[in-house]
Amino acid sequence: MIGVIIGANVDTGRIVFCIEFNLSEYALFIMGVGSISSFFKKECINNIGQIVFGFGCLFYGLKLMGNGRYSAIKGYASVC
């Protein structure tokens, strides 16, 4: 039970960090670093590069969804 409470607090802190520092602005850079480091021959660095690339894709997707909000229905005044 204590582990669940501590885990929830840690995850909340990470979410606040991502929102506060607006990591979606650096998503393409994060993806680039991850893709370059995934070409290393050491398996540990390769795996870390794949993880970093995945987080970059996540942040870039969040940025795209945030920018395109209601883009299909902007012309209709009764909806927005």
Coordinates of C-alpha atoms in Angstrom, one line a residue, residues 3-80:
G3 CA 4.5 1.6 -2.5
V4 CA 1.4 2.6 -4.4
I5 CA 1.3 6.0 -2.6
I6 CA 5.0 6.6 -3.1
G7 CA 4.8 5.6 -6.8
A8 CA 1.8 8.0 -7.4
N9 CA 3.8 10.8 -5.8
V10 CA 6.8 10.1 -8.0
D11 CA 4.7 10.0 -11.2
T12 CA 3.0 13.2 -10.4
G13 CA 6.3 14.9 -9.9
R14 CA 7.5 13.7 -13.3
I15 CA 4.3 14.9 -15.0
V16 CA 4.7 18.4 -13.4
F17 CA 8.3 18.5 -14.6
C18 CA 7.3 17.7 -18.2
I19 CA 4.6 20.3 -18.2
E20 CA 6.6 23.0 -16.5
F21 CA 9.7 22.8 -18.7
N22 CA 7.6 22.2 -21.9
L23 CA 9.6 19.3 -23.3
S24 CA 7.4 19.2 -26.4
E25 CA 9.4 22.1 -27.8
Y26 CA 12.5 19.9 -27.7
A27 CA 10.9 16.8 -29.0
L28 CA 12.7 16.7 -32.4
F29 CA 16.0 17.2 -30.7
I30 CA 15.3 14.4 -28.2
M31 CA 14.3 12.1 -31.1
G32 CA 17.5 13.0 -32.9
V33 CA 19.7 12.2 -29.9
G34 CA 17.8 8.9 -29.4
S35 CA 18.1 7.9 -33.1
I36 CA 21.9 8.7 -33.2
S37 CA 22.6 6.9 -30.0
S38 CA 20.7 3.8 -31.1
F39 CA 23.4 3.2 -33.8
F40 CA 26.0 2.5 -31.2
K41 CA 27.3 -1.1 -30.9
K42 CA 27.0 -1.4 -27.2
E43 CA 23.7 -2.9 -26.3
C44 CA 23.2 -0.7 -23.2
I45 CA 23.6 2.6 -25.2
N46 CA 21.5 1.2 -28.0
N47 CA 18.6 0.4 -25.6
I48 CA 18.9 3.8 -23.9
G49 CA 18.8 5.5 -27.4
Q50 CA 15.6 3.6 -28.2
I51 CA 14.0 4.7 -25.0
V52 CA 15.0 8.3 -25.5
F53 CA 13.7 8.1 -29.1
G54 CA 10.4 6.8 -27.8
F55 CA 10.0 9.6 -25.3
G56 CA 10.8 12.1 -28.1
C57 CA 8.0 10.5 -30.2
L58 CA 5.6 10.8 -27.3
F59 CA 6.3 14.5 -26.7
Y60 CA 6.2 15.2 -30.4
G61 CA 2.8 13.5 -30.7
L62 CA 1.5 15.5 -27.7
K63 CA 2.7 18.7 -29.4
L64 CA 0.9 17.7 -32.7
M65 CA -2.3 16.9 -30.9
G66 CA -2.2 20.1 -28.9
N67 CA -1.6 22.3 -32.0
G68 CA -4.3 20.7 -34.1
R69 CA -7.1 20.9 -31.6
Y70 CA -10.4 21.5 -33.2
S71 CA -8.8 22.2 -36.6
A72 CA -11.5 20.3 -38.5
I73 CA -14.4 22.3 -36.9
K74 CA -12.9 25.8 -36.5
G75 CA -15.1 27.3 -39.2
Y76 CA -18.4 26.4 -37.5
A77 CA -19.3 29.0 -34.9
S78 CA -22.1 27.0 -33.3
V79 CA -19.6 24.2 -32.4
C80 CA -16.8 26.2 -30.9

